[in-house]
Structure formats: structure tokens, C-alpha cells
PDB file of N, CA and C in Angstrom:
ATOM      1  N   MET A  11      22.142  24.389 -22.978  1.00  0.00           N
ATOM      2  CA  MET A  11      22.394  24.344 -21.548  1.00  0.00           C
ATOM      3  C   MET A  11      21.540  23.238 -20.925  1.00  0.00           C
ATOM      4  N   GLU A  12      22.155  22.459 -20.085  1.00  0.00           N
ATOM      5  CA  GLU A  12      21.466  21.349 -19.431  1.00  0.00           C
ATOM      6  C   GLU A  12      20.561  21.864 -18.324  1.00  0.00           C
ATOM      7  N   LEU A  13      19.523  21.083 -18.051  1.00  0.00           N
ATOM      8  CA  LEU A  13      18.603  21.462 -16.989  1.00  0.00           C
ATOM      9  C   LEU A  13      19.276  21.332 -15.620  1.00  0.00           C
ATOM     10  N   LEU A  14      19.932  20.195 -15.382  1.00  0.00           N
ATOM     11  CA  LEU A  14      20.667  19.986 -14.137  1.00  0.00           C
ATOM     12  C   LEU A  14      22.102  19.586 -14.462  1.00  0.00           C
ATOM     13  N   ALA A  15      23.015  20.437 -14.126  1.00  0.00           N
ATOM     14  CA  ALA A  15      24.427  20.150 -14.345  1.00  0.00           C
ATOM     15  C   ALA A  15      24.921  19.242 -13.214  1.00  0.00           C
ATOM     16  N   PRO A  16      26.047  18.571 -13.394  1.00  0.00           N
ATOM     17  CA  PRO A  16      26.570  17.701 -12.326  1.00  0.00           C
ATOM     18  C   PRO A  16      26.770  18.447 -11.005  1.00  0.00           C
ATOM     19  N   GLY A  17      27.137  19.702 -11.052  1.00  0.00           N
ATOM     20  CA  GLY A  17      27.296  20.486  -9.825  1.00  0.00           C
ATOM     21  C   GLY A  17      25.980  20.645  -9.085  1.00  0.00           C
ATOM     22  N   HIS A  18      24.903  20.849  -9.843  1.00  0.00           N
ATOM     23  CA  HIS A  18      23.580  20.977  -9.228  1.00  0.00           C
ATOM     24  C   HIS A  18      23.162  19.665  -8.549  1.00  0.00           C
ATOM     25  N   LEU A  19      23.453  18.561  -9.216  1.00  0.00           N
ATOM     26  CA  LEU A  19      23.105  17.259  -8.642  1.00  0.00           C
ATOM     27  C   LEU A  19      23.867  16.998  -7.341  1.00  0.00           C
ATOM     28  N   LEU A  20      25.129  17.405  -7.283  1.00  0.00           N
ATOM     29  CA  LEU A  20      25.909  17.232  -6.061  1.00  0.00           C
ATOM     30  C   LEU A  20      25.328  18.072  -4.919  1.00  0.00           C
ATOM     31  N   ILE A  21      24.903  19.284  -5.222  1.00  0.00           N
ATOM     32  CA  ILE A  21      24.304  20.135  -4.192  1.00  0.00           C
ATOM     33  C   ILE A  21      23.011  19.509  -3.682  1.00  0.00           C
ATOM     34  N   ILE A  22      22.183  18.999  -4.599  1.00  0.00           N
ATOM     35  CA  ILE A  22      20.931  18.349  -4.197  1.00  0.00           C
ATOM     36  C   ILE A  22      21.225  17.122  -3.340  1.00  0.00           C
ATOM     37  N   LEU A  23      22.204  16.313  -3.726  1.00  0.00           N
ATOM     38  CA  LEU A  23      22.581  15.132  -2.961  1.00  0.00           C
ATOM     39  C   LEU A  23      23.071  15.518  -1.567  1.00  0.00           C
ATOM     40  N   LEU A  24      23.843  16.568  -1.463  1.00  0.00           N
ATOM     41  CA  LEU A  24      24.342  17.034  -0.175  1.00  0.00           C
ATOM     42  C   LEU A  24      23.189  17.471   0.732  1.00  0.00           C
ATOM     43  N   ILE A  25      22.228  18.181   0.165  1.00  0.00           N
ATOM     44  CA  ILE A  25      21.065  18.618   0.953  1.00  0.00           C
ATOM     45  C   ILE A  25      20.261  17.417   1.439  1.00  0.00           C
ATOM     46  N   VAL A  26      20.082  16.414   0.581  1.00  0.00           N
ATOM     47  CA  VAL A  26      19.337  15.211   0.973  1.00  0.00           C
ATOM     48  C   VAL A  26      20.056  14.485   2.106  1.00  0.00           C
ATOM     49  N   VAL A  27      21.370  14.379   2.026  1.00  0.00           N
ATOM     50  CA  VAL A  27      22.136  13.705   3.081  1.00  0.00           C
ATOM     51  C   VAL A  27      22.017  14.476   4.387  1.00  0.00           C
ATOM     52  N   ILE A  28      22.049  15.795   4.311  1.00  0.00           N
ATOM     53  CA  ILE A  28      21.934  16.597   5.531  1.00  0.00           C
ATOM     54  C   ILE A  28      20.544  16.428   6.149  1.00  0.00           C
ATOM     55  N   LEU A  29      19.509  16.441   5.312  1.00  0.00           N
ATOM     56  CA  LEU A  29      18.144  16.358   5.836  1.00  0.00           C
ATOM     57  C   LEU A  29      17.806  14.980   6.396  1.00  0.00           C
ATOM     58  N   PHE A  30      18.165  13.927   5.689  1.00  0.00           N
ATOM     59  CA  PHE A  30      17.729  12.591   6.067  1.00  0.00           C
ATOM     60  C   PHE A  30      18.801  11.766   6.777  1.00  0.00           C
ATOM     61  N   GLY A  31      20.033  12.112   6.636  1.00  0.00           N
ATOM     62  CA  GLY A  31      21.094  11.335   7.247  1.00  0.00           C
ATOM     63  C   GLY A  31      21.491  10.162   6.361  1.00  0.00           C
ATOM     64  N   GLY A  32      22.723   9.716   6.493  1.00  0.00           N
ATOM     65  CA  GLY A  32      23.250   8.657   5.632  1.00  0.00           C
ATOM     66  C   GLY A  32      22.601   7.306   5.835  1.00  0.00           C
ATOM     67  N   LYS A  33      22.108   7.031   7.036  1.00  0.00           N
ATOM     68  CA  LYS A  33      21.527   5.712   7.314  1.00  0.00           C
ATOM     69  C   LYS A  33      20.103   5.593   6.789  1.00  0.00           C
ATOM     70  N   LYS A  34      19.410   6.696   6.677  1.00  0.00           N
ATOM     71  CA  LYS A  34      18.006   6.661   6.274  1.00  0.00           C
ATOM     72  C   LYS A  34      17.838   6.592   4.750  1.00  0.00           C
ATOM     73  N   ILE A  35      18.813   7.036   3.999  1.00  0.00           N
ATOM     74  CA  ILE A  35      18.696   7.099   2.537  1.00  0.00           C
ATOM     75  C   ILE A  35      18.487   5.729   1.899  1.00  0.00           C
ATOM     76  N   PRO A  36      19.231   4.665   2.278  1.00  0.00           N
ATOM     77  CA  PRO A  36      18.958   3.354   1.661  1.00  0.00           C
ATOM     78  C   PRO A  36      17.534   2.872   1.898  1.00  0.00           C
ATOM     79  N   GLU A  37      16.985   3.151   3.084  1.00  0.00           N
ATOM     80  CA  GLU A  37      15.606   2.755   3.356  1.00  0.00           C
ATOM     81  C   GLU A  37      14.635   3.506   2.446  1.00  0.00           C
ATOM     82  N   LEU A  38      14.886   4.793   2.254  1.00  0.00           N
ATOM     83  CA  LEU A  38      14.018   5.588   1.382  1.00  0.00           C
ATOM     84  C   LEU A  38      14.079   5.080  -0.056  1.00  0.00           C
ATOM     85  N   MET A  39      15.265   4.791  -0.532  1.00  0.00           N
ATOM     86  CA  MET A  39      15.418   4.322  -1.918  1.00  0.00           C
ATOM     87  C   MET A  39      14.798   2.932  -2.090  1.00  0.00           C
ATOM     88  N   ARG A  40      14.931   2.082  -1.081  1.00  0.00           N
ATOM     89  CA  ARG A  40      14.345   0.743  -1.154  1.00  0.00           C
ATOM     90  C   ARG A  40      12.820   0.844  -1.229  1.00  0.00           C
ATOM     91  N   GLY A  41      12.252   1.701  -0.403  1.00  0.00           N
ATOM     92  CA  GLY A  41      10.809   1.890  -0.426  1.00  0.00           C
ATOM     93  C   GLY A  41      10.337   2.464  -1.754  1.00  0.00           C
ATOM     94  N   MET A  42      11.108   3.394  -2.313  1.00  0.00           N
ATOM     95  CA  MET A  42      10.743   3.979  -3.597  1.00  0.00           C
ATOM     96  C   MET A  42      10.836   2.926  -4.704  1.00  0.00           C
ATOM     97  N   GLY A  43      11.857   2.075  -4.657  1.00  0.00           N
ATOM     98  CA  GLY A  43      12.000   1.013  -5.648  1.00  0.00           C
ATOM     99  C   GLY A  43      10.861   0.008  -5.583  1.00  0.00           C
ATOM    100  N   GLU A  44      10.439  -0.343  -4.369  1.00  0.00           N
ATOM    101  CA  GLU A  44       9.317  -1.272  -4.224  1.00  0.00           C
ATOM    102  C   GLU A  44       8.028  -0.649  -4.756  1.00  0.00           C
ATOM    103  N   GLY A  45       7.858   0.640  -4.522  1.00  0.00           N
ATOM    104  CA  GLY A  45       6.671   1.321  -5.031  1.00  0.00           C
ATOM    105  C   GLY A  45       6.627   1.326  -6.546  1.00  0.00           C
ATOM    106  N   VAL A  46       7.766   1.599  -7.169  1.00  0.00           N
ATOM    107  CA  VAL A  46       7.830   1.597  -8.632  1.00  0.00           C
ATOM    108  C   VAL A  46       7.585   0.191  -9.167  1.00  0.00           C
ATOM    109  N   ARG A  47       8.152  -0.810  -8.513  1.00  0.00           N
ATOM    110  CA  ARG A  47       7.977  -2.197  -8.945  1.00  0.00           C
ATOM    111  C   ARG A  47       6.506  -2.609  -8.848  1.00  0.00           C
ATOM    112  N   ASN A  48       5.857  -2.250  -7.738  1.00  0.00           N
ATOM    113  CA  ASN A  48       4.436  -2.575  -7.580  1.00  0.00           C
ATOM    114  C   ASN A  48       3.590  -1.855  -8.628  1.00  0.00           C
ATOM    115  N   PHE A  49       3.950  -0.628  -8.931  1.00  0.00           N
ATOM    116  CA  PHE A  49       3.213   0.128  -9.937  1.00  0.00           C
ATOM    117  C   PHE A  49       3.338  -0.539 -11.307  1.00  0.00           C
ATOM    118  N   ARG A  50       4.543  -0.949 -11.651  1.00  0.00           N
ATOM    119  CA  ARG A  50       4.750  -1.611 -12.955  1.00  0.00           C
ATOM    120  C   ARG A  50       3.973  -2.919 -13.032  1.00  0.00           C
ATOM    121  N   GLU A  51       4.004  -3.699 -11.953  1.00  0.00           N
ATOM    122  CA  GLU A  51       3.261  -4.966 -11.947  1.00  0.00           C
ATOM    123  C   GLU A  51       1.764  -4.703 -12.069  1.00  0.00           C
ATOM    124  N   GLY A  52       1.295  -3.652 -11.430  1.00  0.00           N
ATOM    125  CA  GLY A  52      -0.115  -3.314 -11.524  1.00  0.00           C
ATOM    126  C   GLY A  52      -0.508  -2.872 -12.919  1.00  0.00           C
ATOM    127  N   MET A  53       0.378  -2.160 -13.584  1.00  0.00           N
ATOM    128  CA  MET A  53       0.085  -1.695 -14.940  1.00  0.00           C
ATOM    129  C   MET A  53       0.095  -2.853 -15.933  1.00  0.00           C
ATOM    130  N   GLN A  54       0.923  -3.863 -15.685  1.00  0.00           N
ATOM    131  CA  GLN A  54       0.973  -5.010 -16.586  1.00  0.00           C
ATOM    132  C   GLN A  54      -0.218  -5.917 -16.365  1.00  0.00           C
ATOM    133  N   GLY A  55      -0.775  -5.900 -15.187  1.00  0.00           N
ATOM    134  CA  GLY A  55      -1.938  -6.731 -14.900  1.00  0.00           C
ATOM    135  C   GLY A  55      -1.599  -8.204 -14.898  1.00  0.00           C
ATOM    136  N   ASN A  56      -0.509  -8.578 -14.272  1.00  0.00           N
ATOM    137  CA  ASN A  56      -0.068  -9.966 -14.219  1.00  0.00           C
ATOM    138  C   ASN A  56      -0.951 -10.725 -13.228  1.00  0.00           C
ATOM    139  N   PRO A  57      -1.883 -11.558 -13.708  1.00  0.00           N
ATOM    140  CA  PRO A  57      -2.805 -12.230 -12.786  1.00  0.00           C
ATOM    141  C   PRO A  57      -2.146 -13.343 -11.970  1.00  0.00           C
ATOM    142  N   GLN A  58      -0.994 -13.850 -12.395  1.00  0.00           N
ATOM    143  CA  GLN A  58      -0.371 -14.947 -11.663  1.00  0.00           C
ATOM    144  C   GLN A  58       0.213 -14.460 -10.343  1.00  0.00           C
ATOM    145  N   GLN A  59       0.778 -13.269 -10.333  1.00  0.00           N
ATOM    146  CA  GLN A  59       1.380 -12.759  -9.114  1.00  0.00           C
ATOM    147  C   GLN A  59       0.357 -12.048  -8.242  1.00  0.00           C
ATOM    148  N   ASN A  60      -0.726 -11.592  -8.817  1.00  0.00           N
ATOM    149  CA  ASN A  60      -1.759 -10.887  -8.073  1.00  0.00           C
ATOM    150  C   ASN A  60      -3.068 -11.659  -8.178  1.00  0.00           C
ATOM    151  N   PRO A  61      -3.246 -12.728  -7.363  1.00  0.00           N
ATOM    152  CA  PRO A  61      -4.505 -13.479  -7.451  1.00  0.00           C
ATOM    153  C   PRO A  61      -5.664 -12.603  -6.991  1.00  0.00           C
ATOM    154  N   PRO A  62      -6.846 -12.790  -7.565  1.00  0.00           N
ATOM    155  CA  PRO A  62      -7.981 -11.971  -7.150  1.00  0.00           C
ATOM    156  C   PRO A  62      -8.328 -12.265  -5.702  1.00  0.00           C
ATOM    157  N   GLN A  63      -8.676 -11.219  -5.009  1.00  0.00           N
ATOM    158  CA  GLN A  63      -9.017 -11.375  -3.601  1.00  0.00           C
ATOM    159  C   GLN A  63     -10.518 -11.576  -3.486  1.00  0.00           C
ATOM    160  N   ASN A  64     -10.895 -12.622  -2.771  1.00  0.00           N
ATOM    161  CA  ASN A  64     -12.304 -12.889  -2.546  1.00  0.00           C
ATOM    162  C   ASN A  64     -12.761 -12.073  -1.353  1.00  0.00           C
ATOM    163  N   PRO A  65     -13.885 -11.392  -1.478  1.00  0.00           N
ATOM    164  CA  PRO A  65     -14.374 -10.650  -0.320  1.00  0.00           C
ATOM    165  C   PRO A  65     -14.787 -11.615   0.779  1.00  0.00           C
ATOM    166  N   PRO A  66     -14.617 -11.231   2.027  1.00  0.00           N
ATOM    167  CA  PRO A  66     -14.999 -12.149   3.109  1.00  0.00           C
ATOM    168  C   PRO A  66     -16.498 -12.406   3.074  1.00  0.00           C
ATOM    169  N   GLN A  67     -16.840 -13.664   3.257  1.00  0.00           N
ATOM    170  CA  GLN A  67     -18.245 -14.038   3.221  1.00  0.00           C
ATOM    171  C   GLN A  67     -18.882 -13.724   4.563  1.00  0.00           C
ATOM    172  N   GLN A  68     -20.090 -13.178   4.483  1.00  0.00           N
ATOM    173  CA  GLN A  68     -20.797 -12.840   5.701  1.00  0.00           C
ATOM    174  C   GLN A  68     -21.452 -14.094   6.261  1.00  0.00           C
ATOM    175  N   GLN A  69     -21.414 -14.205   7.571  1.00  0.00           N
ATOM    176  CA  GLN A  69     -22.041 -15.348   8.213  1.00  0.00           C
ATOM    177  C   GLN A  69     -23.544 -15.111   8.236  1.00  0.00           C
ATOM    178  N   GLN A  70     -24.276 -16.129   7.820  1.00  0.00           N
ATOM    179  CA  GLN A  70     -25.722 -16.002   7.822  1.00  0.00           C
ATOM    180  C   GLN A  70     -26.242 -16.384   9.198  1.00  0.00           C
ATOM    181  N   GLN A  71     -27.076 -15.505   9.734  1.00  0.00           N
ATOM    182  CA  GLN A  71     -27.659 -15.767  11.038  1.00  0.00           C
ATOM    183  C   GLN A  71     -29.026 -16.388  10.839  1.00  0.00           C
ATOM    184  N   PRO A  72     -29.387 -17.348  11.695  1.00  0.00           N
ATOM    185  CA  PRO A  72     -30.723 -17.941  11.565  1.00  0.00           C
ATOM    186  C   PRO A  72     -31.775 -16.872  11.850  1.00  0.00           C
ATOM    187  N   PRO A  73     -32.944 -16.974  11.216  1.00  0.00           N
ATOM    188  CA  PRO A  73     -33.983 -15.978  11.461  1.00  0.00           C
ATOM    189  C   PRO A  73     -34.432 -16.027  12.918  1.00  0.00           C
ATOM    190  N   GLN A  74     -34.672 -14.849  13.448  1.00  0.00           N
ATOM    191  CA  GLN A  74     -35.091 -14.785  14.841  1.00  0.00           C
ATOM    192  C   GLN A  74     -36.587 -15.077  14.938  1.00  0.00           C
ATOM    193  N   GLN A  75     -36.933 -15.892  15.914  1.00  0.00           N
ATOM    194  CA  GLN A  75     -38.334 -16.229  16.127  1.00  0.00           C
ATOM    195  C   GLN A  75     -38.928 -15.249  17.139  1.00  0.00           C
ATOM    196  N   PRO A  76     -40.162 -14.838  16.916  1.00  0.00           N
ATOM    197  CA  PRO A  76     -40.779 -13.934  17.893  1.00  0.00           C
ATOM    198  C   PRO A  76     -40.985 -14.671  19.213  1.00  0.00           C
ATOM    199  N   PRO A  77     -40.995 -13.951  20.320  1.00  0.00           N
ATOM    200  CA  PRO A  77     -41.173 -14.627  21.609  1.00  0.00           C
ATOM    201  C   PRO A  77     -42.583 -15.222  21.692  1.00  0.00           C
ATOM    202  N   PRO A  78     -42.716 -16.319  22.432  1.00  0.00           N
ATOM    203  CA  PRO A  78     -44.045 -16.960  22.540  1.00  0.00           C
ATOM    204  C   PRO A  78     -45.019 -16.004  23.257  1.00  0.00           C
ATOM    205  N   PRO A  79     -46.282 -16.087  22.893  1.00  0.00           N
ATOM    206  CA  PRO A  79     -47.258 -15.205  23.554  1.00  0.00           C
ATOM    207  C   PRO A  79     -47.403 -15.586  25.026  1.00  0.00           C
ATOM    208  N   THR A  80     -47.594 -14.564  25.831  1.00  0.00           N
ATOM    209  CA  THR A  80     -47.764 -14.808  27.276  1.00  0.00           C
ATOM    210  C   THR A  80     -49.248 -14.716  27.616  1.00  0.00           C
ATOM    211  N   ALA A  81     -49.652 -15.484  28.590  1.00  0.00           N
ATOM    212  CA  ALA A  81     -51.062 -15.475  29.004  1.00  0.00           C
ATOM    213  C   ALA A  81     -51.298 -14.241  29.870  1.00  0.00           C
ATOM    214  N   GLN A  82     -52.327 -13.502  29.515  1.00  0.00           N
ATOM    215  CA  GLN A  82     -52.668 -12.329  30.301  1.00  0.00           C
ATOM    216  C   GLN A  82     -53.938 -12.585  31.094  1.00  0.00           C
ATOM    217  N   HIS A  83     -54.040 -12.111  32.279  1.00  0.00           N
ATOM    218  CA  HIS A  83     -55.212 -12.365  33.140  1.00  0.00           C
ATOM    219  C   HIS A  83     -56.111 -11.217  33.167  1.00  0.00           C
TER     220      HIS A  83
END
């Protein structure tokens, strides 16, 4: 016996269409496909498509000078 028969898949598809609507499904599938593609590229470790990111360099501030001494009377 199969885990999911074709009838079960049709019922699941019908529920998904009811919940998300016909216009939203292509967007969901596109996002899922991009996620899988990014995951595969990350697992392969392709350095040409993913250049290393350099951390932003901190600006060095000049050292602060203490205020000049004031004459006290």
C-alpha cells in the first residue's frame, strides 16, 4: 500500500488552493525553489558565486587630547 495515493494528493492540493488561493501558490513555489537552490549552492561551497564578504572597517578616531590646564587664583 502506498503512503500517499493519487486521491490523497488531490485532496491535499485542493486544501492548499482553498487556504492560499490560486494566485498565491506560484509565489510560494518560487520562494521555495529559490530556498532549495540557495541551500544547494551553500552545500557545494561554490566560491565563485559567493565571494567572501569583508566586514566593514571601523573608522579610527584620533586620540582625544586632555583639555589644557586652567589657571586657578
